[in-house]
């Protein structure tokens, strides 16, 4: 194999590693992607009937306070001024999310000053002092009324488990803003790529020293690669080791996409559904991510309903469940990873961590700086620290 580095996976982590190693270190990089497209879960494409850009694997919103990540991303795309806002329906009414002064005033049906709202939530949260499960933890943070309206049903659908049976650490904190600010993110920088995620990802891969092979499973060439060429592996950590310590638990998502014969279905990009008798957790309406695109049709729109469930082995893993048993398995796999000379593990699947896009890029830049550059320029041994972020 006439390459200097093999990268398994073409998500933001893998492509950042490939691009930096090709552009900065002059390496010949082979990227193996098991799917028929690049970009991992960030891949987007036009819906064929309307031309509206759809995020195939659920909404992706780019935001970061990391200056280096922001400047790196802007090498490949310009960003719109999009600021993400989310709303939630409960018993036939709509409320802004995350919980803020507007949510509190609307739910309790009166005007509160910030101090009055703080006092109300503190009084209601005092019901629980030593939380033993997710429900009690949430009540200790925001009080029972807001928990029962916006968290209980949504969480039960998301986890397919009664919140009283989930550990408290699943919901370590619940943001509450005592202002009318309903921006979803607090980061310094936020926006969506002007011409879409796929165009951004394709520019990252567009380098003469990078070869991307689609529909190419790393495990089909593993024996040819490992031990002969340095590898950055961003696939499932447990699969790499043949599930010898068991499977790591994940949540997966199912999506139901529909073209609606209207120019605007819900008036916002994302609407959560907190009622437990509504089977989906939220609906995305993709035209609202790019209101500047005046070529979108005025009489049709694209929505995507999102459903959550436990992942089987053949499902796409999205969110690590991270039970105590999962953490024990992860430690066992990390010990095995430390023994893999010439193989680094990264990305969401390779580290068993949920990573936003900016976190994946930051982790990849760090891997290049601290592991790959010293190896290729100084001959340093290439070995993971267990699992690299």
CSV table of N, CA, C and O in Angstrom, one decimal, residues 79-162:
chain,number,residue,atom,x,y,z
A,79,UNK,N,-19.7,31.2,6.7
A,79,UNK,CA,-20.8,30.8,7.5
A,79,UNK,C,-21.9,31.9,7.4
A,79,UNK,O,-21.6,33.1,7.3
A,80,UNK,N,-23.1,31.4,7.5
A,80,UNK,CA,-24.3,32.3,7.6
A,80,UNK,C,-24.4,32.9,9.0
A,80,UNK,O,-23.6,32.5,9.9
A,81,UNK,N,-25.3,33.8,9.2
A,81,UNK,CA,-25.5,34.4,10.6
A,81,UNK,C,-26.5,33.6,11.4
A,81,UNK,O,-27.1,34.2,12.3
A,82,UNK,N,-26.8,32.4,11.0
A,82,UNK,CA,-27.9,31.6,11.7
A,82,UNK,C,-27.6,31.5,13.2
A,82,UNK,O,-26.5,31.2,13.6
A,83,UNK,N,-28.7,31.7,14.0
A,83,UNK,CA,-28.6,31.5,15.4
A,83,UNK,C,-29.7,30.5,15.8
A,83,UNK,O,-30.9,30.8,15.5
A,84,UNK,N,-29.3,29.4,16.4
A,84,UNK,CA,-30.3,28.4,16.6
A,84,UNK,C,-31.2,28.7,17.8
A,84,UNK,O,-30.8,29.1,18.8
A,85,UNK,N,-32.5,28.5,17.5
A,85,UNK,CA,-33.5,28.6,18.5
A,85,UNK,C,-34.4,27.4,18.5
A,85,UNK,O,-34.7,26.8,17.4
A,86,UNK,N,-34.9,26.9,19.6
A,86,UNK,CA,-35.7,25.7,19.7
A,86,UNK,C,-36.9,26.0,20.5
A,86,UNK,O,-36.9,26.8,21.5
A,87,UNK,N,-38.0,25.4,20.1
A,87,UNK,CA,-39.3,25.5,20.8
A,87,UNK,C,-39.8,24.2,21.2
A,87,UNK,O,-39.4,23.1,20.6
A,88,UNK,N,-40.7,24.1,22.2
A,88,UNK,CA,-41.2,22.8,22.6
A,88,UNK,C,-42.7,23.0,22.8
A,88,UNK,O,-43.2,24.0,23.3
A,89,UNK,N,-43.5,21.9,22.3
A,89,UNK,CA,-44.9,21.9,22.5
A,89,UNK,C,-45.2,21.0,23.7
A,89,UNK,O,-44.6,20.0,23.9
A,90,UNK,N,-46.2,21.5,24.5
A,90,UNK,CA,-46.7,20.7,25.7
A,90,UNK,C,-48.1,21.0,25.9
A,90,UNK,O,-48.5,22.2,26.1
A,91,UNK,N,-49.0,20.0,25.8
A,91,UNK,CA,-50.4,20.1,26.0
A,91,UNK,C,-51.0,21.3,25.1
A,91,UNK,O,-51.8,22.1,25.6
A,92,UNK,N,-50.6,21.3,23.9
A,92,UNK,CA,-51.2,22.2,22.9
A,92,UNK,C,-50.7,23.6,23.0
A,92,UNK,O,-51.2,24.5,22.3
A,93,UNK,N,-49.6,23.9,23.7
A,93,UNK,CA,-49.0,25.2,23.8
A,93,UNK,C,-47.5,25.1,23.4
A,93,UNK,O,-46.9,24.1,23.6
A,94,UNK,N,-47.0,26.2,23.0
A,94,UNK,CA,-45.6,26.3,22.5
A,94,UNK,C,-44.8,27.2,23.5
A,94,UNK,O,-45.2,28.3,23.8
A,95,UNK,N,-43.6,26.7,23.8
A,95,UNK,CA,-42.7,27.4,24.8
A,95,UNK,C,-41.3,27.4,24.2
A,95,UNK,O,-40.8,26.5,23.5
A,96,UNK,N,-40.5,28.5,24.5
A,96,UNK,CA,-39.1,28.6,24.1
A,96,UNK,C,-38.2,27.7,24.9
A,96,UNK,O,-38.5,27.5,26.1
A,97,UNK,N,-37.2,27.1,24.3
A,97,UNK,CA,-36.2,26.3,24.9
A,97,UNK,C,-34.8,26.8,24.6
A,97,UNK,O,-34.6,27.3,23.5
A,98,UNK,N,-33.8,26.6,25.5
A,98,UNK,CA,-34.0,26.0,26.8
A,98,UNK,C,-34.8,26.9,27.7
A,98,UNK,O,-35.1,28.0,27.4
A,99,UNK,N,-35.1,26.3,28.9
A,99,UNK,CA,-36.0,27.1,29.8
A,99,UNK,C,-35.4,28.4,30.1
A,99,UNK,O,-34.2,28.5,30.5
A,100,UNK,N,-36.2,29.5,29.9
A,100,UNK,CA,-35.7,30.8,30.2
A,100,UNK,C,-36.9,31.6,30.8
A,100,UNK,O,-37.9,31.1,31.1
A,101,UNK,N,-36.7,32.9,31.0
A,101,UNK,CA,-37.7,33.7,31.6
A,101,UNK,C,-39.0,33.7,30.8
A,101,UNK,O,-40.1,33.7,31.4
A,102,UNK,N,-38.9,33.7,29.5
A,102,UNK,CA,-40.1,33.6,28.7
A,102,UNK,C,-40.8,32.3,28.9
A,102,UNK,O,-42.1,32.3,28.9
A,103,UNK,N,-40.1,31.2,29.0
A,103,UNK,CA,-40.7,29.9,29.3
A,103,UNK,C,-41.5,29.9,30.6
A,103,UNK,O,-42.6,29.4,30.7
A,104,UNK,N,-40.8,30.4,31.6
A,104,UNK,CA,-41.4,30.5,33.0
A,104,UNK,C,-42.6,31.3,33.0
A,104,UNK,O,-43.7,30.9,33.6
A,105,UNK,N,-42.6,32.5,32.4
A,105,UNK,CA,-43.7,33.4,32.4
A,105,UNK,C,-44.9,32.7,31.7
A,105,UNK,O,-46.0,32.8,32.1
A,106,UNK,N,-44.6,32.1,30.5
A,106,UNK,CA,-45.7,31.5,29.7
A,106,UNK,C,-46.3,30.3,30.4
A,106,UNK,O,-47.5,30.1,30.4
A,107,UNK,N,-45.4,29.5,31.0
A,107,UNK,CA,-46.0,28.3,31.6
A,107,UNK,C,-46.8,28.6,32.9
A,107,UNK,O,-47.9,28.0,33.1
A,108,UNK,N,-46.3,29.5,33.7
A,108,UNK,CA,-47.1,29.8,34.9
A,108,UNK,C,-48.1,30.9,34.7
A,108,UNK,O,-48.9,31.2,35.7
A,109,UNK,N,-48.2,31.5,33.5
A,109,UNK,CA,-49.2,32.4,33.2
A,109,UNK,C,-49.2,33.8,33.9
A,109,UNK,O,-50.2,34.4,34.1
A,110,UNK,N,-48.0,34.3,34.2
A,110,UNK,CA,-47.9,35.6,34.8
A,110,UNK,C,-46.5,36.1,34.5
A,110,UNK,O,-45.6,35.4,34.1
A,111,UNK,N,-46.4,37.4,34.8
A,111,UNK,CA,-45.1,38.1,34.6
A,111,UNK,C,-44.2,37.9,35.8
A,111,UNK,O,-44.6,38.2,36.9
A,112,UNK,N,-43.0,37.4,35.6
A,112,UNK,CA,-42.0,37.3,36.7
A,112,UNK,C,-40.8,38.2,36.4
A,112,UNK,O,-40.4,38.3,35.2
A,113,UNK,N,-40.3,38.9,37.4
A,113,UNK,CA,-39.0,39.5,37.2
A,113,UNK,C,-37.9,38.4,37.3
A,113,UNK,O,-38.2,37.3,37.8
A,114,UNK,N,-36.7,38.6,36.9
A,114,UNK,CA,-35.7,37.6,37.1
A,114,UNK,C,-35.5,37.1,38.5
A,114,UNK,O,-35.4,35.9,38.8
A,115,UNK,N,-35.6,38.0,39.5
A,115,UNK,CA,-35.5,37.6,40.9
A,115,UNK,C,-36.6,36.8,41.4
A,115,UNK,O,-36.5,35.8,42.1
A,116,UNK,N,-37.8,37.2,40.9
A,116,UNK,CA,-39.0,36.4,41.3
A,116,UNK,C,-39.0,35.0,40.7
A,116,UNK,O,-39.3,34.0,41.3
A,117,UNK,N,-38.5,34.9,39.5
A,117,UNK,CA,-38.4,33.6,38.8
A,117,UNK,C,-37.4,32.7,39.5
A,117,UNK,O,-37.6,31.5,39.8
A,118,UNK,N,-36.2,33.3,39.9
A,118,UNK,CA,-35.2,32.5,40.6
A,118,UNK,C,-35.8,32.0,42.0
A,118,UNK,O,-35.6,30.8,42.3
A,119,UNK,N,-36.5,32.8,42.7
A,119,UNK,CA,-37.1,32.4,43.9
A,119,UNK,C,-38.1,31.3,43.8
A,119,UNK,O,-38.1,30.3,44.6
A,120,UNK,N,-38.9,31.4,42.7
A,120,UNK,CA,-39.9,30.4,42.5
A,120,UNK,C,-39.3,29.0,42.2
A,120,UNK,O,-39.6,28.0,42.8
A,121,UNK,N,-38.3,29.0,41.3
A,121,UNK,CA,-37.6,27.8,40.9
A,121,UNK,C,-36.9,27.2,42.1
A,121,UNK,O,-36.9,26.0,42.4
A,122,UNK,N,-36.2,28.0,42.9
A,122,UNK,CA,-35.5,27.6,44.1
A,122,UNK,C,-36.5,26.9,45.1
A,122,UNK,O,-36.2,25.9,45.7
A,123,UNK,N,-37.6,27.5,45.3
A,123,UNK,CA,-38.6,26.9,46.2
A,123,UNK,C,-39.1,25.6,45.7
A,123,UNK,O,-39.2,24.6,46.4
A,124,UNK,N,-39.4,25.5,44.4
A,124,UNK,CA,-39.9,24.2,43.8
A,124,UNK,C,-38.8,23.2,43.8
A,124,UNK,O,-39.1,22.0,44.0
A,125,UNK,N,-37.6,23.6,43.6
A,125,UNK,CA,-36.5,22.6,43.5
A,125,UNK,C,-36.1,22.0,44.9
A,125,UNK,O,-35.5,21.0,45.0
A,126,UNK,N,-36.5,22.8,45.9
A,126,UNK,CA,-36.1,22.3,47.3
A,126,UNK,C,-36.8,21.1,47.7
A,126,UNK,O,-36.5,20.5,48.8
A,127,UNK,N,-37.8,20.6,46.9
A,127,UNK,CA,-38.5,19.4,47.2
A,127,UNK,C,-37.6,18.2,47.3
A,127,UNK,O,-37.8,17.3,48.1
A,128,UNK,N,-36.5,18.2,46.6
A,128,UNK,CA,-35.5,17.1,46.6
A,128,UNK,C,-34.1,17.6,47.0
A,128,UNK,O,-33.6,18.5,46.4
A,129,UNK,N,-33.6,17.0,48.0
A,129,UNK,CA,-32.2,17.4,48.5
A,129,UNK,C,-31.1,16.4,48.2
A,129,UNK,O,-30.0,16.8,48.1
A,130,UNK,N,-31.5,15.1,48.0
A,130,UNK,CA,-30.5,14.1,47.8
A,130,UNK,C,-31.0,13.2,46.6
A,130,UNK,O,-31.5,12.1,46.9
A,131,UNK,N,-30.8,13.7,45.4
A,131,UNK,CA,-31.4,12.9,44.3
A,131,UNK,C,-30.8,11.6,44.0
A,131,UNK,O,-29.6,11.5,44.0
A,132,UNK,N,-31.7,10.6,43.8
A,132,UNK,CA,-31.2,9.2,43.6
A,132,UNK,C,-31.4,8.7,42.1
A,132,UNK,O,-30.9,7.7,41.8
A,133,UNK,N,-32.1,9.5,41.3
A,133,UNK,CA,-32.4,9.1,40.0
A,133,UNK,C,-32.5,10.3,39.1
A,133,UNK,O,-32.5,11.5,39.6
A,134,UNK,N,-32.7,10.1,37.8
A,134,UNK,CA,-32.8,11.3,36.9
A,134,UNK,C,-34.0,12.2,37.3
A,134,UNK,O,-33.9,13.4,37.3
A,135,UNK,N,-35.2,11.6,37.6
A,135,UNK,CA,-36.3,12.4,37.9
A,135,UNK,C,-36.0,13.3,39.1
A,135,UNK,O,-36.3,14.5,39.1
A,136,UNK,N,-35.5,12.7,40.1
A,136,UNK,CA,-35.2,13.5,41.3
A,136,UNK,C,-34.1,14.6,41.1
A,136,UNK,O,-34.2,15.7,41.6
A,137,UNK,N,-33.1,14.2,40.3
A,137,UNK,CA,-32.1,15.2,40.0
A,137,UNK,C,-32.7,16.3,39.2
A,137,UNK,O,-32.3,17.5,39.5
A,138,UNK,N,-33.5,16.1,38.2
A,138,UNK,CA,-34.1,17.2,37.4
A,138,UNK,C,-35.0,18.1,38.3
A,138,UNK,O,-34.9,19.3,38.2
A,139,UNK,N,-35.8,17.4,39.2
A,139,UNK,CA,-36.6,18.2,40.1
A,139,UNK,C,-35.7,19.1,41.0
A,139,UNK,O,-36.1,20.3,41.3
A,140,UNK,N,-34.6,18.6,41.4
A,140,UNK,CA,-33.7,19.4,42.3
A,140,UNK,C,-33.1,20.5,41.6
A,140,UNK,O,-32.6,21.5,42.2
A,141,UNK,N,-33.1,20.5,40.3
A,141,UNK,CA,-32.5,21.6,39.5
A,141,UNK,C,-33.6,22.6,39.0
A,141,UNK,O,-33.3,23.8,39.0
A,142,UNK,N,-34.8,22.2,38.6
A,142,UNK,CA,-35.7,23.1,38.0
A,142,UNK,C,-37.1,23.0,38.6
A,142,UNK,O,-38.0,23.7,38.2
A,143,UNK,N,-37.3,22.1,39.6
A,143,UNK,CA,-38.6,22.0,40.3
A,143,UNK,C,-39.5,21.0,39.5
A,143,UNK,O,-39.3,20.7,38.3
A,144,UNK,N,-40.5,20.5,40.2
A,144,UNK,CA,-41.4,19.5,39.6
A,144,UNK,C,-42.3,20.0,38.5
A,144,UNK,O,-42.4,19.3,37.4
A,145,UNK,N,-42.9,21.2,38.5
A,145,UNK,CA,-43.8,21.6,37.4
A,145,UNK,C,-43.1,21.6,36.1
A,145,UNK,O,-43.6,21.1,35.1
A,146,UNK,N,-41.9,22.3,36.0
A,146,UNK,CA,-41.2,22.4,34.8
A,146,UNK,C,-40.6,21.0,34.3
A,146,UNK,O,-40.6,20.7,33.1
A,147,UNK,N,-40.2,20.2,35.3
A,147,UNK,CA,-39.7,18.9,35.0
A,147,UNK,C,-40.9,18.1,34.3
A,147,UNK,O,-40.6,17.5,33.2
A,148,UNK,N,-42.0,18.1,34.9
A,148,UNK,CA,-43.1,17.3,34.3
A,148,UNK,C,-43.6,17.8,33.0
A,148,UNK,O,-44.1,17.0,32.1
A,149,UNK,N,-43.5,19.1,32.8
A,149,UNK,CA,-43.9,19.6,31.5
A,149,UNK,C,-42.9,19.4,30.4
A,149,UNK,O,-43.3,18.9,29.3
A,150,UNK,N,-41.6,19.6,30.6
A,150,UNK,CA,-40.6,19.7,29.5
A,150,UNK,C,-39.6,18.6,29.5
A,150,UNK,O,-38.9,18.3,28.5
A,151,UNK,N,-39.4,17.8,30.6
A,151,UNK,CA,-38.4,16.9,30.7
A,151,UNK,C,-38.9,15.4,30.8
A,151,UNK,O,-38.3,14.5,30.1
A,152,UNK,N,-39.9,15.2,31.6
A,152,UNK,CA,-40.3,13.8,31.9
A,152,UNK,C,-40.7,13.1,30.6
A,152,UNK,O,-40.1,12.0,30.3
A,153,UNK,N,-41.7,13.6,29.9
A,153,UNK,CA,-42.1,12.8,28.7
A,153,UNK,C,-41.1,12.8,27.6
A,153,UNK,O,-40.9,11.7,27.0
A,154,UNK,N,-40.3,13.9,27.4
A,154,UNK,CA,-39.3,13.9,26.4
A,154,UNK,C,-38.2,12.9,26.7
A,154,UNK,O,-37.7,12.1,25.8
A,155,UNK,N,-37.8,12.8,28.0
A,155,UNK,CA,-36.7,11.9,28.4
A,155,UNK,C,-37.2,10.4,28.3
A,155,UNK,O,-36.4,9.6,27.9
A,156,UNK,N,-38.5,10.2,28.7
A,156,UNK,CA,-39.0,8.8,28.6
A,156,UNK,C,-39.0,8.3,27.1
A,156,UNK,O,-38.6,7.2,26.9
A,157,UNK,N,-39.3,9.2,26.2
A,157,UNK,CA,-39.2,8.8,24.8
A,157,UNK,C,-37.8,8.7,24.3
A,157,UNK,O,-37.5,7.8,23.5
A,158,UNK,N,-37.0,9.6,24.7
A,158,UNK,CA,-35.6,9.6,24.3
A,158,UNK,C,-34.8,8.3,24.7
A,158,UNK,O,-34.0,7.7,24.0
A,159,UNK,N,-35.2,7.8,25.9
A,159,UNK,CA,-34.4,6.7,26.5
A,159,UNK,C,-35.3,5.4,26.6
A,159,UNK,O,-34.8,4.4,26.9
A,160,UNK,N,-36.6,5.5,26.2
A,160,UNK,CA,-37.5,4.4,26.3
A,160,UNK,C,-37.4,3.7,27.7
A,160,UNK,O,-37.5,2.5,27.8
A,161,UNK,N,-37.3,4.6,28.7
A,161,UNK,CA,-37.1,4.1,30.1
A,161,UNK,C,-37.8,5.2,31.0
A,161,UNK,O,-37.7,6.4,30.7
A,162,UNK,N,-38.5,4.7,32.0
A,162,UNK,CA,-39.0,5.6,33.0
A,162,UNK,C,-37.9,6.4,33.6
A,162,UNK,O,-36.9,5.9,34.1
